[in-house]
Short mmCIF file of C-alpha atoms and ligand atoms in Angstrom, two decimals:
data_model
loop_
_atom_site.label_atom_id
_atom_site.label_comp_id
_atom_site.label_asym_id
_atom_site.label_seq_id
_atom_site.Cartn_x
_atom_site.Cartn_y
_atom_site.Cartn_z
CA MET A 1 24.96 -36.66 24.95
CA PHE A 2 26.73 -38.18 27.89
CA SER A 3 27.10 -41.37 29.82
CA HIS A 4 27.47 -40.27 33.42
CA ILE A 5 29.40 -42.91 35.29
CA LEU A 6 30.28 -42.43 38.91
CA THR A 7 33.94 -43.18 39.28
CA ASP A 8 33.57 -44.19 42.90
CA THR A 9 35.44 -47.47 42.65
CA GLY A 10 35.17 -48.01 46.42
CA ASP A 11 38.38 -46.50 47.71
CA GLN A 12 38.81 -44.02 44.85
CA ARG A 13 41.86 -45.81 43.53
CA PHE A 14 41.18 -44.66 39.98
CA VAL A 15 39.61 -41.82 38.08
CA ILE A 16 38.67 -42.51 34.46
CA GLN A 17 37.24 -40.30 31.74
CA VAL A 18 36.65 -41.33 28.14
CA HIS A 19 35.42 -39.33 25.16
CA GLY A 20 34.37 -40.34 21.66
CA GLY A 21 34.45 -36.99 19.89
CA ALA A 22 32.68 -33.62 20.09
CA TRP A 23 30.31 -32.71 17.25
CA ALA A 24 26.61 -32.76 16.36
CA ILE A 25 25.72 -36.39 16.95
CA PRO A 26 22.53 -37.33 15.09
CA GLU A 27 19.73 -38.90 17.18
CA THR A 28 20.17 -42.30 15.53
CA LEU A 29 23.86 -42.39 16.46
CA LYS A 30 23.53 -41.22 20.06
CA LEU A 31 22.97 -44.70 21.49
CA PRO A 32 25.88 -46.36 19.63
CA HIS A 33 28.13 -43.53 20.82
CA ALA A 34 26.94 -43.84 24.42
CA GLU A 35 27.45 -47.60 24.31
CA GLY A 36 30.88 -47.24 22.70
CA VAL A 37 32.26 -44.88 25.33
CA ARG A 38 30.73 -46.97 28.14
CA ARG A 39 32.43 -50.11 26.81
CA ALA A 40 35.70 -48.22 26.55
CA TYR A 41 35.31 -46.96 30.12
CA GLN A 42 34.56 -50.47 31.33
CA ALA A 43 37.58 -51.88 29.49
CA ALA A 44 39.81 -49.36 31.27
CA LEU A 45 38.22 -50.12 34.63
CA ASP A 46 38.50 -53.90 34.15
CA ASN A 47 42.21 -53.55 33.34
CA LEU A 48 42.81 -51.40 36.40
CA ASN A 49 40.84 -53.74 38.67
CA ASN A 50 42.92 -56.63 37.33
CA GLY A 51 46.07 -54.85 38.41
CA LYS A 52 47.21 -53.85 34.94
CA ASP A 53 49.43 -50.83 34.46
CA PRO A 54 47.21 -47.71 33.98
CA MET A 55 48.81 -47.00 30.60
CA ARG A 56 47.52 -50.42 29.46
CA ALA A 57 44.09 -49.40 30.71
CA VAL A 58 44.26 -46.27 28.54
CA ILE A 59 45.21 -48.44 25.57
CA ALA A 60 42.37 -50.88 26.33
CA ALA A 61 39.86 -48.02 26.24
CA LEU A 62 41.30 -46.60 23.01
CA LYS A 63 41.31 -50.01 21.31
CA VAL A 64 37.62 -50.56 22.06
CA MET A 65 36.85 -47.31 20.25
CA GLU A 66 39.40 -47.79 17.45
CA ASP A 67 37.71 -51.13 16.70
CA ASP A 68 34.19 -49.64 16.86
CA PRO A 69 33.39 -48.10 13.44
CA VAL A 70 31.05 -45.63 15.13
CA PHE A 71 34.10 -43.51 15.95
CA ASP A 72 36.61 -41.64 13.77
CA ALA A 73 39.60 -43.70 14.89
CA GLY A 74 41.07 -46.95 13.63
CA THR A 75 38.35 -48.83 11.72
CA GLY A 76 35.66 -46.44 10.46
CA SER A 77 37.93 -43.39 10.21
CA PHE A 78 37.38 -40.55 7.81
CA LEU A 79 39.11 -40.69 4.44
CA ASN A 80 41.56 -38.03 3.33
CA GLU A 81 41.40 -36.10 0.03
CA ASP A 82 42.73 -39.16 -1.81
CA GLY A 83 40.10 -41.45 -0.29
CA GLN A 84 42.62 -43.05 2.07
CA VAL A 85 42.83 -43.63 5.82
CA GLU A 86 45.65 -41.84 7.65
CA LEU A 87 45.66 -42.40 11.40
CA ASP A 88 47.21 -40.39 14.24
CA ALA A 89 47.60 -41.52 17.87
CA ALA A 90 49.54 -40.65 21.01
CA VAL A 91 50.02 -41.60 24.65
CA MET A 92 51.63 -39.78 27.59
CA GLU A 93 52.51 -40.45 31.23
CA GLY A 94 52.57 -37.64 33.76
CA LYS A 95 55.17 -38.97 36.16
CA ASP A 96 58.21 -38.41 33.98
CA LEU A 97 56.55 -36.76 30.94
CA LYS A 98 57.18 -39.80 28.73
CA ALA A 99 55.28 -39.68 25.44
CA GLY A 100 54.94 -41.61 22.19
CA ALA A 101 53.03 -40.83 19.03
CA VAL A 102 52.49 -41.81 15.41
CA ALA A 103 51.01 -39.80 12.56
CA SER A 104 49.74 -40.64 9.06
CA VAL A 105 49.79 -44.43 9.40
CA GLY A 106 47.43 -46.31 7.11
CA ARG A 107 48.01 -50.02 7.51
CA PHE A 108 47.47 -50.76 11.19
CA LYS A 109 44.27 -51.41 13.09
CA ASN A 110 45.34 -50.00 16.44
CA PRO A 111 47.73 -47.06 16.05
CA CYS A 112 47.52 -46.37 19.81
CA GLU A 113 49.59 -49.52 20.41
CA ILE A 114 52.27 -48.30 18.01
CA ALA A 115 52.32 -44.95 19.82
CA LEU A 116 52.89 -46.86 23.07
CA ALA A 117 55.75 -48.78 21.45
CA VAL A 118 57.33 -45.50 20.32
CA MET A 119 57.17 -44.33 23.94
CA GLU A 120 58.48 -47.54 25.46
CA ARG A 121 60.97 -48.76 22.87
CA THR A 122 62.53 -45.73 21.23
CA ASP A 123 64.19 -42.53 22.35
CA HIS A 124 61.82 -40.55 20.12
CA VAL A 125 58.38 -39.07 20.66
CA LEU A 126 56.77 -38.95 17.20
CA LEU A 127 57.18 -41.14 14.13
CA ILE A 128 55.30 -40.42 10.91
CA GLY A 129 54.16 -42.13 7.71
CA ALA A 130 56.43 -44.68 6.09
CA GLY A 131 58.97 -44.53 8.94
CA ALA A 132 56.27 -45.16 11.54
CA GLU A 133 54.96 -48.11 9.54
CA ARG A 134 58.46 -49.55 9.16
CA PHE A 135 58.96 -49.25 12.91
CA ALA A 136 55.59 -50.96 13.54
CA LEU A 137 56.51 -53.87 11.28
CA ALA A 138 59.91 -54.23 12.96
CA GLU A 139 58.14 -54.31 16.34
CA GLY A 140 55.92 -57.16 15.18
CA PHE A 141 52.65 -55.31 14.60
CA LYS A 142 50.61 -57.04 11.93
CA PRO A 143 49.70 -54.85 8.95
CA VAL A 144 46.17 -55.04 7.58
CA ASP A 145 44.69 -54.29 4.18
CA PRO A 146 44.02 -50.52 4.39
CA LYS A 147 40.60 -51.17 2.84
CA SER A 148 39.65 -53.22 5.91
CA LEU A 149 39.83 -50.00 7.94
CA VAL A 150 37.27 -48.30 5.69
CA HIS A 151 33.62 -48.61 6.62
CA PRO A 152 31.40 -48.63 3.46
CA ARG A 153 29.65 -45.57 4.86
CA GLU A 154 32.94 -43.66 4.50
CA TYR A 155 33.11 -44.27 0.75
CA GLU A 156 29.65 -42.70 0.53
CA GLY A 157 30.71 -39.88 2.83
CA TYR A 158 33.77 -39.29 0.71
CA GLU A 159 31.68 -39.14 -2.47
CA ALA A 160 29.30 -36.70 -0.80
CA TRP A 161 32.22 -34.59 0.34
CA VAL A 162 33.58 -34.47 -3.23
CA LYS A 163 30.11 -33.58 -4.57
CA ALA A 164 29.79 -30.83 -1.97
CA GLY A 165 32.88 -29.18 -3.50
CA ARG A 166 35.44 -30.58 -1.03
CA PRO A 167 34.59 -28.24 1.90
CA ASP A 168 37.42 -27.68 4.34
CA SER A 169 37.41 -29.07 7.85
CA ARG A 170 36.66 -25.76 9.57
CA ILE A 171 32.95 -26.09 8.89
CA PHE A 172 32.86 -29.37 10.76
CA PHE A 173 33.62 -27.66 14.01
CA GLY A 174 32.05 -24.32 13.15
CA GLU A 175 34.61 -21.65 12.54
CA GLU A 176 32.00 -18.93 12.44
CA GLY A 177 32.34 -16.22 9.88
CA LYS A 178 34.58 -18.28 7.63
CA THR A 179 33.06 -21.23 5.90
CA GLY A 180 30.02 -22.39 7.78
CA THR A 181 27.74 -22.16 10.74
CA ALA A 182 28.63 -22.69 14.34
CA GLY A 183 28.63 -26.34 15.35
CA SER A 184 27.50 -27.27 11.85
CA ARG A 185 25.16 -30.24 11.64
CA ALA A 186 26.44 -31.01 8.13
CA GLU A 187 26.59 -34.64 7.08
CA HIS A 188 30.35 -34.22 6.73
CA SER A 189 30.81 -33.77 10.43
CA LYS A 190 29.86 -37.25 11.58
CA ARG A 191 32.10 -39.10 14.02
CA GLY A 192 34.91 -37.99 16.27
CA THR A 193 38.36 -38.62 17.70
CA VAL A 194 38.60 -40.84 20.78
CA GLY A 195 40.53 -40.29 24.00
CA ALA A 196 40.97 -41.37 27.58
CA VAL A 197 42.53 -39.89 30.72
CA ILE A 198 43.22 -41.85 33.89
CA GLY A 199 44.34 -40.94 37.37
CA ALA A 200 45.71 -43.86 39.40
CA ARG A 201 46.24 -43.35 43.11
CA SER A 202 49.85 -43.12 44.16
CA GLY A 203 50.50 -42.00 47.72
CA ALA A 204 48.67 -38.78 48.49
CA GLY A 205 47.86 -38.05 44.84
CA PHE A 206 47.21 -39.66 41.48
CA ASP A 207 49.64 -40.61 38.71
CA LEU A 208 48.27 -39.27 35.43
CA TYR A 209 47.95 -40.91 32.02
CA SER A 210 46.40 -39.90 28.71
CA GLY A 211 45.86 -41.38 25.26
CA ILE A 212 44.24 -40.30 22.00
CA SER A 213 43.53 -41.76 18.55
CA THR A 214 41.95 -40.31 15.43
CA GLY A 215 41.40 -40.60 11.70
CA GLY A 216 41.52 -36.79 11.58
CA THR A 217 39.07 -34.84 9.47
CA ARG A 218 37.19 -35.89 6.34
CA GLY A 219 38.92 -34.83 3.14
CA LYS A 220 42.04 -33.65 4.97
CA LYS A 221 45.07 -33.08 2.76
CA ALA A 222 47.30 -36.13 2.37
CA GLY A 223 49.98 -35.81 5.03
CA ARG A 224 47.92 -33.50 7.24
CA VAL A 225 48.67 -34.06 10.91
CA GLY A 226 46.11 -32.88 13.42
CA ASP A 227 46.42 -31.99 17.09
CA ALA A 228 46.01 -35.57 18.37
CA PRO A 229 49.60 -36.84 18.05
CA LEU A 230 51.16 -33.48 18.97
CA VAL A 231 52.17 -33.43 22.62
CA GLY A 232 50.75 -30.33 24.29
CA CYS A 233 48.11 -29.80 21.59
CA GLY A 234 45.70 -32.78 21.51
CA LEU A 235 46.96 -34.44 24.67
CA TYR A 236 49.20 -33.90 27.66
CA ALA A 237 49.92 -35.59 30.97
CA ASP A 238 51.89 -34.01 33.79
CA ASN A 239 51.75 -35.09 37.42
CA GLU A 240 52.41 -31.44 38.27
CA GLY A 241 49.44 -30.37 36.16
CA ALA A 242 46.82 -32.62 34.56
CA ALA A 243 46.17 -35.45 32.14
CA VAL A 244 44.33 -33.85 29.24
CA CYS A 245 42.73 -35.05 26.04
CA CYS A 246 41.11 -32.84 23.38
CA THR A 247 38.77 -33.28 20.43
CA GLY A 248 37.53 -30.84 17.84
CA TRP A 249 38.96 -28.73 15.06
CA GLY A 250 42.58 -29.87 15.34
CA GLU A 251 44.18 -26.85 13.68
CA ALA A 252 42.71 -24.58 16.35
CA PHE A 253 43.87 -26.87 19.16
CA ILE A 254 47.38 -26.84 17.70
CA ARG A 255 47.47 -23.06 17.45
CA MET A 256 46.35 -22.78 21.08
CA ALA A 257 48.63 -25.56 22.43
CA ALA A 258 45.37 -26.44 24.12
CA ALA A 259 46.22 -29.54 26.17
CA LYS A 260 49.36 -28.01 27.72
CA SER A 261 47.41 -24.84 28.45
CA VAL A 262 44.86 -26.83 30.47
CA SER A 263 47.60 -28.70 32.32
CA ASP A 264 49.45 -25.48 33.16
CA LEU A 265 46.30 -23.85 34.53
CA VAL A 266 45.69 -26.86 36.77
CA GLY A 267 49.36 -26.80 37.82
CA ARG A 268 48.87 -23.19 38.91
CA GLY A 269 45.93 -24.18 41.10
CA ALA A 270 42.85 -24.04 38.86
CA HIS A 271 40.16 -26.70 39.23
CA PRO A 272 40.29 -28.94 36.10
CA GLN A 273 36.71 -27.94 35.24
CA GLU A 274 37.64 -24.25 35.36
CA ALA A 275 40.77 -25.00 33.28
CA VAL A 276 38.98 -26.87 30.46
CA GLU A 277 36.26 -24.22 30.30
CA THR A 278 38.81 -21.38 30.21
CA VAL A 279 40.78 -22.99 27.38
CA LEU A 280 37.66 -23.82 25.37
CA ARG A 281 36.44 -20.23 25.74
CA ASN A 282 39.87 -18.86 24.74
CA LEU A 283 40.05 -21.29 21.81
CA HIS A 284 36.73 -19.98 20.54
CA ARG A 285 37.56 -16.33 21.23
CA ARG A 286 40.94 -16.50 19.49
CA THR A 287 40.33 -18.97 16.64
CA LYS A 288 36.52 -19.48 16.49
CA GLY A 289 37.29 -23.19 16.92
CA ARG A 290 35.06 -25.59 18.84
CA GLY A 291 35.45 -28.98 20.43
CA GLY A 292 35.72 -30.71 23.78
CA ILE A 293 38.33 -31.39 26.48
CA ILE A 294 38.58 -33.90 29.32
CA ALA A 295 41.10 -33.57 32.16
CA VAL A 296 42.04 -35.06 35.52
CA GLY A 297 44.31 -33.37 38.03
CA ARG A 298 46.90 -34.70 40.46
CA ASP A 299 44.31 -34.60 43.25
CA GLY A 300 41.88 -36.72 41.22
CA ARG A 301 39.45 -33.87 40.47
CA THR A 302 38.09 -33.91 36.94
CA GLY A 303 37.05 -31.44 34.27
CA ALA A 304 35.11 -32.10 31.06
CA ALA A 305 33.36 -29.67 28.72
CA PHE A 306 32.47 -29.13 25.07
CA THR A 307 31.37 -26.26 22.84
CA THR A 308 29.82 -28.35 20.06
CA PRO A 309 26.21 -29.57 20.14
CA ASP A 310 27.25 -32.94 21.66
CA MET A 311 30.18 -34.91 22.99
CA ALA A 312 30.28 -38.68 23.51
CA TYR A 313 31.55 -38.98 27.07
CA ALA A 314 31.81 -41.46 29.92
CA GLY A 315 32.93 -40.28 33.32
CA PRO A 316 31.72 -38.46 36.40
CA SER A 317 30.49 -35.20 34.89
CA CYS A 318 30.62 -33.12 31.71
CA GLU A 319 29.28 -29.65 30.84
CA GLN A 320 28.14 -28.12 27.58
CA LEU A 321 29.40 -24.54 27.27
CA ILE A 322 27.13 -22.16 25.44
CA LEU A 323 29.31 -19.52 23.78
N1 LIG B 1 41.05 -33.21 16.53
C1 LIG B 1 40.92 -34.15 15.47
C2 LIG B 1 41.75 -33.67 14.31
O1 LIG B 1 41.69 -32.51 13.98
C3 LIG B 1 39.52 -34.38 15.01
C4 LIG B 1 38.50 -34.66 16.11
O2 LIG B 1 38.77 -34.43 17.27
O3 LIG B 1 37.37 -35.08 15.81
O4 LIG B 1 42.41 -34.48 13.70
#
């Protein structure tokens, strides 16, 4: 399921790609997903057209999807094994490899903004849990009642997950031969991480930016950190490679250092489409994991592919890989 949007903004000043998770999206949820990623894309484009810094455009796209309970990020996220929301988010800039991330935060509506603050206002890259929340409060972010981040549907989903014997997250993304079927259409698997990559023209090339936000996987262990906030795993941005954003079974993406792998392939001359397909194939061959990846290279060329039944996507072009 895709929203194909031509990124011809007249003089090709910007390239934008947005995803809203790779999984088996039920028919009834296809339209809300398509609308959600389109709104996120538009928010990024509006910010760029208004002269905002491209990193702010990434944040604008992420916030649209964090606030849309259709997606597994911010409001509407999956609950962990204790029935609580724990959010991960990260941002990265390709020019000087600056990055910021937070993991396991439960009291803030838009963790992507806290990740940006970590990048801009600290000399660290990743803050977690209580320390991340203390930093957010000190920076003036308003805490919310954690319950306000929970969509009623997630309480039901949590109950169903408990009744189903607390299956582990591998079945959501189809680790064949272990716990489930490839690209499982199980009820548990609904919703996905959100991400955005942007190329903004700068001289002969494009400056690269990426951002990601997620509630992780349903029933994850308390304290589990997925690939999303780990630089090089769920996201990467390098002006000498690519801006990359991943979604899928996070543990597999961590083990493959997937986002950095894509960026390195592009840096060595691969087309971003070839790079995302190569890494997704390797990820499946080596770990049986599935998911999706979006990327944009220094020359503004894009790559986007997924190995699940669907991926919510807005951008110029996206391919389903049949493995
Ligand atoms: N990669 C995310 C995680 O494992 C989940 C997703 O992309 O849907 O936390």
